[in-house]
C-alpha positions as MATLAB code, in Angstrom:
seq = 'XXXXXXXXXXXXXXXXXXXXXXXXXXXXXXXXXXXXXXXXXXXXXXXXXXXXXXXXXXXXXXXXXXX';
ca = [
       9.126   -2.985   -3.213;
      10.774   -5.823   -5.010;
      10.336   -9.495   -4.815;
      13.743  -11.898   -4.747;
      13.124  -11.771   -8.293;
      13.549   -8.288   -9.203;
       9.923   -7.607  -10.174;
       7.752   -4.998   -8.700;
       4.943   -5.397   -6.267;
       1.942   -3.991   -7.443;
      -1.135   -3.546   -5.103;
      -4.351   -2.734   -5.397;
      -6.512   -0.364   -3.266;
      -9.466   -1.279   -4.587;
     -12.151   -3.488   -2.292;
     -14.871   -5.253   -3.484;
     -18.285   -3.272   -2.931;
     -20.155   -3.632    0.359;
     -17.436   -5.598    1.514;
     -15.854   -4.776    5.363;
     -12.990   -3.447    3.656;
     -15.365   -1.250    1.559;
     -17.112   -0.211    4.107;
     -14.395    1.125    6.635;
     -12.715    2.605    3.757;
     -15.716    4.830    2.794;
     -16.121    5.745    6.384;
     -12.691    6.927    6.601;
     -12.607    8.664    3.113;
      -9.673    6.493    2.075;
      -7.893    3.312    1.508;
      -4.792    2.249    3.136;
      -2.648   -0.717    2.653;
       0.492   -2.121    4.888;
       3.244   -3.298    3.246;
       5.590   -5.396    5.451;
       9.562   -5.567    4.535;
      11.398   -8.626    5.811;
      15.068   -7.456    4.369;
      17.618   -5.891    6.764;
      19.510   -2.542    6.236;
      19.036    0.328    3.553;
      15.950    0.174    1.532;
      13.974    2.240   -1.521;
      10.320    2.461   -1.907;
       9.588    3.695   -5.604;
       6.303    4.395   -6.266;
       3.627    4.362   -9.011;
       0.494    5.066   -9.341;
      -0.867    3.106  -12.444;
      -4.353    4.387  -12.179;
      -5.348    7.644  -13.151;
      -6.815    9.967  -10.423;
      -5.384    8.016   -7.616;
      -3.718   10.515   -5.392;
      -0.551    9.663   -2.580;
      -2.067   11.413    0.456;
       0.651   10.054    2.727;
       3.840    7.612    3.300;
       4.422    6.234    6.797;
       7.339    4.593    7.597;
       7.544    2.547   10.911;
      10.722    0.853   12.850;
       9.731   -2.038   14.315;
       5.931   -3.797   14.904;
       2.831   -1.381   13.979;
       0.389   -1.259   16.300;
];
């Protein structure tokens, strides 16, 4: 995703240990993160992964509010 500016968005999904965060993502056996887009019509999700061993498990892609 891109900011007005042009520049990437770069997220982390790294929590701080022994935080809630931390701990629901150990439970689970993986971190998530949401990324909300506020532009209207076509769109393109690039994506990087800057850190080595990080694997993309999955992409979800929802119309409308997430529940």
């Amino acid at each position: 995703m891109k900011r007005i500016d042009g520049q990437p968005e770069v997220f982390s999904i790294h929590a701080d240990d022994f935080t809630a965060e931390w701990r629901w993502n150990v439970l689970r056996g993986y971190a998530s993160r949401s990324i909300p887009v506020k532009e209207k019509g076509r769109q393109r999700l690039r994506v990087y992964l800057l850190d080595p061993g990080i694997v993309l498990q999955e992409v979800l892609i929802h119309k409308g509010p997430v529940a």
